[in-house]
Short mmCIF file of C-alpha atoms and ligand atoms in Angstrom, two decimals:
data_model
loop_
_atom_site.label_atom_id
_atom_site.label_comp_id
_atom_site.label_asym_id
_atom_site.label_seq_id
_atom_site.Cartn_x
_atom_site.Cartn_y
_atom_site.Cartn_z
CA MET S 1 0.00 0.00 0.00
CA LYS S 2 1.09 3.59 -0.52
CA ILE S 3 1.18 5.48 2.74
CA ALA S 4 1.95 9.05 3.78
CA VAL S 5 2.79 9.76 7.41
CA ILE S 6 2.48 13.42 8.37
CA GLY S 7 4.65 14.27 11.39
CA THR S 8 7.87 12.28 11.76
CA GLY S 9 8.39 12.35 15.53
CA TYR S 10 8.41 9.44 17.98
CA VAL S 11 5.11 8.07 16.69
CA GLY S 12 5.34 9.04 13.02
CA LEU S 13 8.86 7.73 12.49
CA VAL S 14 8.14 4.40 14.16
CA THR S 15 4.81 4.07 12.32
CA GLY S 16 6.34 4.90 8.95
CA THR S 17 9.34 2.64 9.43
CA CYS S 18 7.28 -0.33 10.64
CA PHE S 19 4.75 0.01 7.80
CA ALA S 20 7.67 0.10 5.35
CA GLU S 21 9.12 -2.99 7.02
CA SER S 22 5.94 -4.91 6.22
CA GLY S 23 6.31 -4.05 2.52
CA ASN S 24 4.44 -0.77 2.12
CA GLU S 25 5.78 2.28 0.33
CA VAL S 26 5.94 5.05 2.91
CA ILE S 27 6.62 8.77 2.54
CA CYS S 28 7.12 10.59 5.84
CA VAL S 29 6.50 14.33 5.96
CA ASP S 30 7.84 16.88 8.43
CA ILE S 31 8.37 20.64 8.60
CA ASP S 32 11.47 20.42 10.80
CA GLN S 33 14.29 20.92 8.30
CA GLU S 34 17.02 19.82 10.69
CA LYS S 35 15.16 16.58 11.38
CA LEU S 36 14.65 16.01 7.65
CA ARG S 37 18.34 16.63 6.98
CA LYS S 38 19.23 13.90 9.45
CA LEU S 39 16.56 11.49 8.20
CA ASN S 40 17.67 11.95 4.59
CA ALA S 41 21.27 11.38 5.67
CA GLY S 42 20.21 8.04 7.17
CA ILE S 43 20.42 9.25 10.78
CA VAL S 44 17.68 8.37 13.27
CA PRO S 45 17.03 11.65 15.12
CA ILE S 46 15.69 10.01 18.29
CA TYR S 47 16.91 7.24 20.55
CA GLU S 48 14.62 4.26 20.16
CA PRO S 49 15.98 0.73 20.60
CA GLY S 50 15.74 -1.43 17.48
CA LEU S 51 14.66 1.38 15.18
CA GLU S 52 17.91 2.10 13.39
CA VAL S 53 18.29 -1.33 11.78
CA ILE S 54 14.88 -1.40 10.14
CA PHE S 55 15.04 2.33 9.36
CA LYS S 56 18.27 1.84 7.38
CA ARG S 57 17.06 -1.35 5.70
CA ASN S 58 13.87 0.25 4.43
CA ILE S 59 15.63 3.37 3.20
CA GLU S 60 18.11 1.21 1.31
CA GLU S 61 15.32 -0.85 -0.20
CA GLY S 62 13.52 2.32 -1.30
CA ARG S 63 10.35 1.79 0.71
CA LEU S 64 10.92 4.66 3.18
CA THR S 65 11.49 8.27 2.14
CA PHE S 66 11.29 11.67 3.81
CA THR S 67 10.13 15.03 2.53
CA SER S 68 8.80 18.42 3.50
CA ASN S 69 6.53 18.38 0.47
CA LEU S 70 3.06 17.55 1.76
CA ALA S 71 1.47 17.59 -1.72
CA GLU S 72 3.95 15.10 -3.14
CA ALA S 73 3.32 12.72 -0.25
CA ILE S 74 -0.47 12.81 -0.07
CA LEU S 75 -1.11 12.82 -3.80
CA ALA S 76 0.94 9.63 -4.11
CA SER S 77 -0.75 7.83 -1.18
CA GLU S 78 -4.09 6.19 -0.51
CA LEU S 79 -3.60 6.14 3.25
CA ILE S 80 -2.60 9.35 5.05
CA PHE S 81 -1.58 8.95 8.69
CA LEU S 82 -1.53 11.98 10.97
CA ALA S 83 1.09 11.70 13.73
CA LEU S 84 1.14 15.35 14.72
CA PRO S 85 1.69 16.94 18.14
CA THR S 86 -1.34 17.63 20.33
CA PRO S 87 0.29 19.47 23.25
CA PRO S 88 -1.65 20.70 26.26
CA GLN S 89 -2.96 24.25 26.36
CA GLU S 90 -3.05 26.44 29.48
CA ASP S 91 -6.47 25.10 30.45
CA GLY S 92 -5.39 21.46 30.00
CA SER S 93 -7.23 20.88 26.72
CA ALA S 94 -5.40 19.33 23.78
CA ASP S 95 -4.17 21.84 21.21
CA LEU S 96 -5.47 20.78 17.79
CA GLN S 97 -3.78 23.53 15.80
CA TYR S 98 -1.21 21.21 14.17
CA VAL S 99 -3.84 18.66 13.14
CA LEU S 100 -6.22 21.31 11.80
CA LYS S 101 -3.49 23.23 9.99
CA VAL S 102 -2.41 20.11 8.12
CA THR S 103 -6.08 19.33 7.42
CA GLU S 104 -6.53 22.75 5.81
CA GLU S 105 -3.34 22.33 3.81
CA MET S 106 -4.51 18.93 2.60
CA ALA S 107 -7.84 20.44 1.61
CA GLY S 108 -5.97 22.95 -0.52
CA ILE S 109 -4.12 20.14 -2.29
CA LEU S 110 -6.62 17.33 -2.80
CA THR S 111 -9.35 17.66 -5.43
CA GLU S 112 -12.15 15.47 -6.82
CA ASP S 113 -9.56 14.06 -9.23
CA SER S 114 -7.13 12.99 -6.52
CA GLY S 115 -8.87 9.65 -5.88
CA PHE S 116 -10.04 8.26 -2.53
CA LYS S 117 -7.89 9.04 0.51
CA LEU S 118 -8.26 7.44 3.91
CA VAL S 119 -7.05 9.92 6.55
CA VAL S 120 -6.05 7.97 9.64
CA ASN S 121 -5.51 9.92 12.82
CA LYS S 122 -2.83 8.49 15.10
CA SER S 123 -2.41 11.62 17.23
CA THR S 124 -4.05 11.50 20.64
CA VAL S 125 -7.05 13.78 20.18
CA PRO S 126 -10.25 14.71 22.01
CA VAL S 127 -13.51 12.97 21.21
CA GLY S 128 -15.07 14.49 18.12
CA THR S 129 -11.79 15.28 16.33
CA CYS S 130 -12.44 12.90 13.40
CA ALA S 131 -15.67 14.76 12.73
CA LYS S 132 -13.93 18.13 13.14
CA VAL S 133 -11.15 17.17 10.72
CA LEU S 134 -13.71 15.96 8.18
CA SER S 135 -15.81 19.12 8.39
CA THR S 136 -12.72 21.37 8.24
CA PHE S 137 -11.61 19.48 5.15
CA LYS S 138 -15.03 19.44 3.47
CA ALA S 139 -15.44 23.19 3.95
CA LYS S 140 -12.57 23.66 1.50
CA SER S 141 -12.40 20.61 -0.74
CA LYS S 142 -14.66 18.25 -2.64
CA ALA S 143 -12.08 15.45 -2.61
CA ASP S 144 -13.23 11.95 -1.65
CA ILE S 145 -11.87 11.36 1.84
CA GLU S 146 -12.81 9.50 4.96
CA VAL S 147 -11.34 10.36 8.36
CA ILE S 148 -10.88 7.59 10.89
CA SER S 149 -9.27 7.14 14.30
CA ASN S 150 -6.41 4.72 14.98
CA PRO S 151 -4.89 5.69 18.32
CA GLU S 152 -1.33 4.61 18.99
CA PHE S 153 -0.42 2.65 22.13
CA LEU S 154 3.33 2.24 21.62
CA ARG S 155 5.64 2.99 24.53
CA GLU S 156 8.76 5.03 23.95
CA GLY S 157 11.74 2.81 24.67
CA ALA S 158 9.88 -0.25 23.36
CA ALA S 159 8.16 1.43 20.43
CA VAL S 160 9.31 -0.86 17.63
CA ASP S 161 8.36 -4.01 19.52
CA ASP S 162 5.03 -2.53 20.52
CA PHE S 163 4.28 -1.50 16.95
CA MET S 164 5.39 -4.78 15.39
CA LYS S 165 3.53 -6.92 17.95
CA PRO S 166 0.67 -4.81 19.31
CA GLU S 167 -1.49 -6.34 22.02
CA ARG S 168 -4.42 -4.83 20.13
CA VAL S 169 -5.06 -2.36 17.36
CA VAL S 170 -7.98 0.00 17.87
CA VAL S 171 -9.73 1.52 14.87
CA GLY S 172 -12.66 3.92 14.97
CA CYS S 173 -14.43 4.08 11.64
CA SER S 174 -17.85 3.70 10.10
CA SER S 175 -17.36 2.30 6.60
CA GLU S 176 -16.70 -1.16 5.23
CA ARG S 177 -14.04 0.32 2.97
CA ALA S 178 -12.05 1.59 5.94
CA VAL S 179 -12.48 -1.73 7.79
CA LYS S 180 -11.09 -3.60 4.77
CA LEU S 181 -8.11 -1.30 4.29
CA MET S 182 -7.15 -1.29 7.97
CA THR S 183 -7.58 -5.05 8.30
CA HIS S 184 -5.29 -5.57 5.32
CA LEU S 185 -2.71 -3.05 6.55
CA TYR S 186 -2.44 -4.47 10.06
CA LYS S 187 -2.63 -8.17 9.13
CA PRO S 188 1.16 -8.72 9.25
CA PHE S 189 1.31 -7.22 12.75
CA LEU S 190 -1.42 -9.41 14.19
CA MET S 191 -0.29 -12.85 13.03
CA SER S 192 -0.11 -14.12 16.60
CA GLY S 193 -3.85 -13.63 16.97
CA ASN S 194 -4.02 -10.34 18.84
CA PRO S 195 -7.18 -8.46 17.90
CA ILE S 196 -7.97 -5.47 15.78
CA VAL S 197 -10.90 -3.88 17.55
CA PHE S 198 -13.27 -1.86 15.37
CA MET S 199 -15.57 0.68 16.96
CA ASP S 200 -17.08 4.09 16.27
CA GLU S 201 -14.72 7.05 15.96
CA ARG S 202 -15.70 8.69 19.25
CA SER S 203 -15.17 5.54 21.31
CA SER S 204 -11.81 4.99 19.64
CA GLU S 205 -10.67 8.53 20.44
CA LEU S 206 -11.75 8.09 24.05
CA THR S 207 -10.09 4.65 24.34
CA LYS S 208 -6.63 6.18 24.05
CA TYR S 209 -7.28 8.66 26.86
CA ALA S 210 -8.94 5.95 28.95
CA ALA S 211 -5.87 3.71 28.63
CA ASN S 212 -3.29 6.35 29.49
CA SER S 213 -5.33 7.77 32.36
CA PHE S 214 -5.83 4.31 33.82
CA LEU S 215 -2.10 3.62 33.74
CA ALA S 216 -1.34 7.01 35.30
CA MET S 217 -3.90 6.19 37.99
CA LYS S 218 -2.11 2.91 38.75
CA ILE S 219 1.16 4.80 39.17
CA SER S 220 -0.36 7.48 41.40
CA TYR S 221 -2.09 4.82 43.47
CA MET S 222 1.20 3.04 44.13
CA ASN S 223 2.97 6.33 44.82
CA GLU S 224 0.44 7.09 47.56
CA MET S 225 0.69 3.50 48.83
CA ALA S 226 4.47 3.93 49.06
CA LEU S 227 4.13 7.08 51.14
CA LEU S 228 1.74 5.29 53.47
CA CYS S 229 4.19 2.37 53.71
CA GLU S 230 6.84 4.80 54.93
CA LYS S 231 4.53 6.03 57.66
CA LEU S 232 3.53 2.51 58.69
CA GLY S 233 6.97 0.91 58.54
CA ALA S 234 5.80 -1.40 55.75
CA ASN S 235 7.73 -2.21 52.56
CA VAL S 236 6.04 -1.25 49.29
CA ASP S 237 8.06 -3.91 47.41
CA MET S 238 6.33 -6.57 49.45
CA VAL S 239 2.92 -4.96 49.07
CA ARG S 240 3.50 -4.65 45.32
CA LYS S 241 4.39 -8.33 44.98
CA GLY S 242 1.50 -9.28 47.19
CA ILE S 243 -1.09 -7.48 45.10
CA GLY S 244 0.57 -7.85 41.68
CA SER S 245 0.26 -11.61 41.65
CA ASP S 246 -3.52 -11.16 41.68
CA SER S 247 -4.38 -11.39 37.97
CA ARG S 248 -7.20 -8.88 38.44
CA ILE S 249 -4.56 -6.30 39.39
CA GLY S 250 -1.54 -7.39 37.33
CA LYS S 251 2.17 -6.94 37.96
CA ARG S 252 2.83 -3.96 35.72
CA PHE S 253 2.67 -0.25 36.54
CA LEU S 254 2.90 -0.95 40.26
CA PHE S 255 6.32 0.59 40.78
CA PRO S 256 6.40 3.74 42.89
CA GLY S 257 8.86 6.47 42.01
CA VAL S 258 9.24 10.20 41.57
CA GLY S 259 6.02 10.65 39.60
CA TYR S 260 5.03 9.98 36.01
CA GLY S 261 6.23 12.24 33.21
CA GLY S 262 6.77 12.10 29.48
CA SER S 263 4.92 13.55 26.55
CA CYS S 264 1.76 11.50 27.07
CA PHE S 265 0.54 10.74 30.60
CA PRO S 266 0.59 14.29 32.00
CA LYS S 267 -1.08 15.83 28.95
CA ASP S 268 -3.56 13.02 28.37
CA VAL S 269 -4.81 12.92 31.96
CA LYS S 270 -5.22 16.71 31.84
CA ALA S 271 -7.02 16.58 28.51
CA LEU S 272 -9.45 13.88 29.66
CA SER S 273 -10.20 15.80 32.83
CA TYR S 274 -10.84 18.88 30.67
CA THR S 275 -13.17 16.92 28.38
CA ALA S 276 -15.10 15.69 31.40
CA LYS S 277 -15.39 19.24 32.77
CA GLU S 278 -16.50 20.55 29.39
CA ASN S 279 -19.30 18.02 29.54
CA ALA S 280 -20.34 19.06 33.05
CA TYR S 281 -18.76 16.01 34.65
CA ASP S 282 -16.29 16.18 37.52
CA PHE S 283 -14.01 13.16 36.93
CA ALA S 284 -12.83 13.06 40.55
CA ILE S 285 -10.29 10.24 40.20
CA LEU S 286 -8.44 11.99 37.39
CA ASN S 287 -8.10 15.14 39.43
CA ALA S 288 -6.66 13.13 42.32
CA VAL S 289 -4.25 11.34 39.96
CA MET S 290 -2.88 14.70 38.83
CA SER S 291 -2.52 16.22 42.27
CA VAL S 292 -0.86 13.06 43.65
CA ASN S 293 1.61 13.20 40.79
CA GLU S 294 2.46 16.84 41.45
CA LYS S 295 3.07 15.95 45.08
CA GLN S 296 5.17 12.93 44.16
CA LYS S 297 7.58 14.98 42.06
CA LYS S 298 8.52 16.80 45.29
CA VAL S 299 9.11 13.72 47.45
CA LEU S 300 12.79 13.18 46.62
CA VAL S 301 13.65 16.86 47.14
CA THR S 302 11.89 16.81 50.51
CA LYS S 303 13.94 13.76 51.52
CA VAL S 304 17.16 15.53 50.52
CA LEU S 305 16.21 18.75 52.35
CA ASP S 306 15.17 16.89 55.49
CA PHE S 307 18.47 15.01 55.54
CA TYR S 308 20.47 18.24 55.32
CA ASN S 309 18.22 20.17 57.77
CA GLN S 310 16.85 22.27 54.87
CA ASP S 311 20.28 23.63 53.90
CA ILE S 312 21.82 22.22 50.72
CA LYS S 313 23.79 25.29 49.71
CA GLY S 314 27.06 24.11 48.12
CA LYS S 315 26.21 20.41 48.44
CA LYS S 316 27.55 18.39 45.52
CA LEU S 317 24.70 16.18 44.36
CA ALA S 318 25.29 13.54 41.70
CA VAL S 319 22.27 12.68 39.54
CA TRP S 320 21.85 9.43 37.63
CA GLY S 321 19.17 9.63 34.96
CA LEU S 322 17.43 12.58 33.31
CA ALA S 323 15.05 11.02 30.74
CA PHE S 324 11.45 10.62 31.87
CA LYS S 325 11.97 6.86 31.79
CA PRO S 326 14.72 4.45 30.68
CA ASN S 327 15.47 3.59 27.04
CA THR S 328 14.49 6.96 25.66
CA ASP S 329 16.10 10.36 25.21
CA ASP S 330 12.72 12.05 25.70
CA ILE S 331 12.75 14.59 28.53
CA ARG S 332 9.31 16.11 27.98
CA GLU S 333 7.73 16.63 31.42
CA ALA S 334 10.48 14.49 32.96
CA PRO S 335 10.30 14.59 36.79
CA SER S 336 14.06 15.23 36.75
CA LEU S 337 13.38 18.76 35.48
CA GLU S 338 11.40 19.80 38.54
CA ILE S 339 13.69 17.94 40.95
CA ILE S 340 16.87 19.46 39.53
CA SER S 341 15.42 22.98 39.28
CA ASN S 342 14.38 22.84 42.92
CA LEU S 343 17.77 21.59 44.06
CA LEU S 344 19.61 24.24 42.02
CA ASP S 345 17.30 26.96 43.38
CA LYS S 346 18.26 25.93 46.87
CA GLY S 347 21.95 26.27 46.08
CA ALA S 348 23.03 22.68 45.40
CA GLU S 349 25.57 21.82 42.73
CA ILE S 350 24.30 19.22 40.25
CA ILE S 351 26.58 16.80 38.44
CA ALA S 352 24.57 14.59 36.12
CA PHE S 353 24.75 11.65 33.76
CA ASP S 354 22.17 10.05 31.48
CA PRO S 355 23.17 7.59 28.75
CA GLU S 356 20.91 9.18 26.11
CA ALA S 357 19.16 12.33 27.31
CA MET S 358 21.99 14.77 28.11
CA HIS S 359 21.98 16.39 24.68
CA GLU S 360 18.22 17.05 24.99
CA TYR S 361 18.78 18.67 28.38
CA GLN S 362 21.59 20.83 27.03
CA LYS S 363 19.49 21.80 24.00
CA TYR S 364 16.19 22.57 25.72
CA HIS S 365 17.31 23.58 29.23
CA PRO S 366 20.53 25.57 28.95
CA GLU S 367 19.24 27.67 31.86
CA LEU S 368 19.90 24.77 34.26
CA SER S 369 23.52 25.02 35.33
CA ILE S 370 24.30 21.34 35.44
CA LYS S 371 27.72 19.79 35.06
CA TYR S 372 27.40 16.82 32.71
CA CYS S 373 29.69 13.78 32.89
CA ASP S 374 30.65 11.06 30.44
CA SER S 375 29.91 8.22 32.82
CA HIS S 376 27.81 7.62 35.89
CA TYR S 377 30.91 6.99 38.00
CA ASP S 378 32.36 10.37 36.96
CA THR S 379 29.42 12.17 38.63
CA LEU S 380 30.45 10.73 41.99
CA ALA S 381 33.86 12.38 42.41
CA GLY S 382 33.63 14.22 45.72
CA ALA S 383 29.81 14.00 45.76
CA ASP S 384 27.93 14.54 49.00
CA ALA S 385 25.12 12.31 47.79
CA LEU S 386 23.72 10.48 44.77
CA LEU S 387 20.15 10.87 43.50
CA ILE S 388 18.74 8.24 41.16
CA ILE S 389 15.95 9.65 39.01
CA THR S 390 15.72 7.32 35.99
CA GLU S 391 16.10 3.55 36.34
CA TRP S 392 18.38 2.78 33.39
CA ASN S 393 19.53 -0.85 33.49
CA MET S 394 23.18 0.21 33.55
CA PHE S 395 22.63 1.72 37.03
CA ARG S 396 21.29 -1.48 38.58
CA THR S 397 24.44 -3.38 39.47
CA PRO S 398 27.25 -0.88 39.92
CA ASP S 399 30.53 -1.43 41.71
CA PHE S 400 29.49 -0.20 45.16
CA ALA S 401 33.03 -0.21 46.52
CA ARG S 402 34.14 2.03 43.65
CA MET S 403 31.17 4.32 44.24
CA LYS S 404 32.02 4.62 47.92
CA SER S 405 35.64 5.37 47.21
CA LEU S 406 34.67 8.18 44.83
CA MET S 407 32.02 9.86 46.95
CA ALA S 408 32.73 12.30 49.76
CA HIS S 409 29.84 10.74 51.68
CA PRO S 410 28.13 7.42 50.87
CA VAL S 411 24.57 8.75 50.76
CA ILE S 412 21.97 7.66 48.18
CA PHE S 413 18.48 9.00 47.53
CA ASP S 414 16.95 6.42 45.21
CA GLY S 415 13.85 7.79 43.50
CA ARG S 416 13.26 4.56 41.54
CA ASN S 417 13.96 1.80 44.05
CA VAL S 418 16.82 0.54 41.92
CA PHE S 419 18.86 -1.05 44.71
CA ASP S 420 17.98 -3.60 47.40
CA SER S 421 17.87 -2.07 50.85
CA SER S 422 19.75 -5.06 52.30
CA GLU S 423 22.52 -4.69 49.71
CA MET S 424 22.85 -1.04 50.65
CA GLN S 425 23.16 -1.92 54.31
CA GLU S 426 25.89 -4.46 53.59
CA SER S 427 27.76 -1.97 51.38
CA GLY S 428 27.68 0.66 54.11
CA PHE S 429 25.59 3.29 52.36
CA GLN S 430 23.11 5.61 53.95
CA TYR S 431 20.14 4.90 51.73
CA THR S 432 16.58 6.00 51.26
CA SER S 433 14.16 5.01 48.53
CA ILE S 434 10.40 5.27 47.94
CA GLY S 435 8.13 3.37 50.31
CA ARG S 436 10.84 1.08 51.69
CA PRO S 437 12.82 1.02 54.92
CA THR S 438 15.50 3.65 55.15
CA ILE S 439 19.08 2.55 55.91
CA GLY S 440 21.09 4.67 58.31
CA LEU S 441 19.54 7.99 57.28
CA GLN S 442 18.30 10.31 59.96
CA ALA S 443 15.92 13.12 58.99
P1 NAD L 1 6.64 14.56 18.30
O1 NAD L 1 6.64 15.94 18.80
O2 NAD L 1 7.78 13.65 18.60
O3 NAD L 1 6.48 14.58 16.70
C1 NAD L 1 5.61 15.38 16.00
C2 NAD L 1 6.24 15.76 14.66
O4 NAD L 1 5.29 16.49 13.88
C3 NAD L 1 7.46 16.65 14.81
O5 NAD L 1 8.56 16.07 14.14
C4 NAD L 1 7.03 17.96 14.17
O6 NAD L 1 8.09 18.64 13.51
C5 NAD L 1 6.00 17.46 13.15
N1 NAD L 1 5.10 18.50 12.65
C6 NAD L 1 4.53 19.53 13.30
N2 NAD L 1 3.77 20.24 12.47
C7 NAD L 1 3.85 19.65 11.26
C8 NAD L 1 3.29 19.91 9.99
N3 NAD L 1 2.49 20.96 9.78
N4 NAD L 1 3.58 19.07 8.97
C9 NAD L 1 4.39 18.02 9.16
N5 NAD L 1 4.96 17.71 10.34
C10 NAD L 1 4.69 18.52 11.37
O7 NAD L 1 5.28 13.93 18.79
P2 NAD L 1 4.99 12.39 19.13
O8 NAD L 1 5.53 12.06 20.46
O9 NAD L 1 5.35 11.56 17.96
O10 NAD L 1 3.40 12.44 19.28
C11 NAD L 1 2.54 12.61 18.16
C12 NAD L 1 1.14 12.30 18.60
O11 NAD L 1 1.05 10.92 19.00
C13 NAD L 1 0.66 13.09 19.82
O12 NAD L 1 -0.72 13.34 19.70
C14 NAD L 1 0.90 12.14 20.97
O13 NAD L 1 0.05 12.38 22.06
C15 NAD L 1 0.59 10.81 20.33
N6 NAD L 1 1.26 9.66 20.95
C16 NAD L 1 2.55 9.77 21.37
C17 NAD L 1 3.18 8.65 21.92
C18 NAD L 1 4.60 8.75 22.39
O14 NAD L 1 5.02 7.85 23.14
N7 NAD L 1 5.36 9.75 22.03
C19 NAD L 1 2.49 7.44 22.04
C20 NAD L 1 1.19 7.37 21.60
C21 NAD L 1 0.58 8.49 21.04
#
């Protein structure tokens, strides 16, 4: 099939590359000239495990190309995927300007003679957007198009795997033609028997928000449970294992930490809460999820301040991990941003390492005076304490003796429960984590 993907970011690039990998001819469109320069030079502009190999293969085999020319891409394609940003606005609602701008541009390009085009929206958008895109388009063009919803559930850091082997594909559409095209397109990705679930457009649009908000709720629930564990002298690891083995609850998304971040959960929970409010419904759980998360992003800083009797001026604090989660270079709404800003404001010195996200920090947050290091051990030279903010695998089994010999004081604030408390005790560290017994740290 001939496919255009408009917007070549985390979702668009993975979508385009994976569709090319299954034999389709894909043209990806973007307006970011620097990104296009890299893509056309065969460079993957984001860090996403497993992407580079199939990206290069499909470019070499001529099935994957990149352009800034929207007309060229959509005139040549029957399927047009929208993978455009939908960032939050001040009031929490999703900003549709990118989606609607491209819609208007497409309406100026496509005519009655262009042939049928199926416009498939992969961006996370409020209920009613398919209808809005269609009416915006129809106000300007008589071309034969249908607009359907196909929300994306991939996780950054595991995006290729998620796209190639989705647990389900959701499609919101109302024509047999769209059902046939989407069934054919996704067949190679569903060979193991996972379902493609067809529904109306509105339900499909809502499904994406429902999924992300539910997962954010699970995280906030465990974050609150962890704080209660600390007050009760219980261990959240044990509680997590105890409840996670109940198949009604499930083992995943039960790990407490420093709050959820990223480009999706914060904005999607906000947008769903806004949608509810707009429809005169107070979605109480969502509001609690958001306020718990705001509180959680402060927990690690509070622990640090309490330990130093509220005075961290001149303290050398090493930070391991900046990305909002491991296996990505994405720092959008990363909890590290708030944590580090607070610590810097209070006069601490920050020496940081992240295996993939340091260039993003330097590019988008030059105002944060952080000293960056080439390795996680380098951050520890003379450090008063270490803060762990992102649970990259490479941090999990370090050489504790080496760490201790480098640090001025063997103190660890673990925001992701990366180490075992017992191991910390044996290694002689003062150690606190989230919802687990503290080792040798006095507030
Ligand atoms: P992104 O910011 O990484 O990428 C968006 C791309 O669109 C950018 O490269 C930008 O330059 C391009 N763009 C903007 N205006 C354009 C235009 N007029 N024409 C062509 N390209 C244009 O965003 P993303 O993370 O890929 O997210 C895209 C959508 O998918 C959002 O709605 C998001 O909520 C949703 N989503 C994201 C994820 C994720 O993990 N990132 C997962 C599921 C769904």
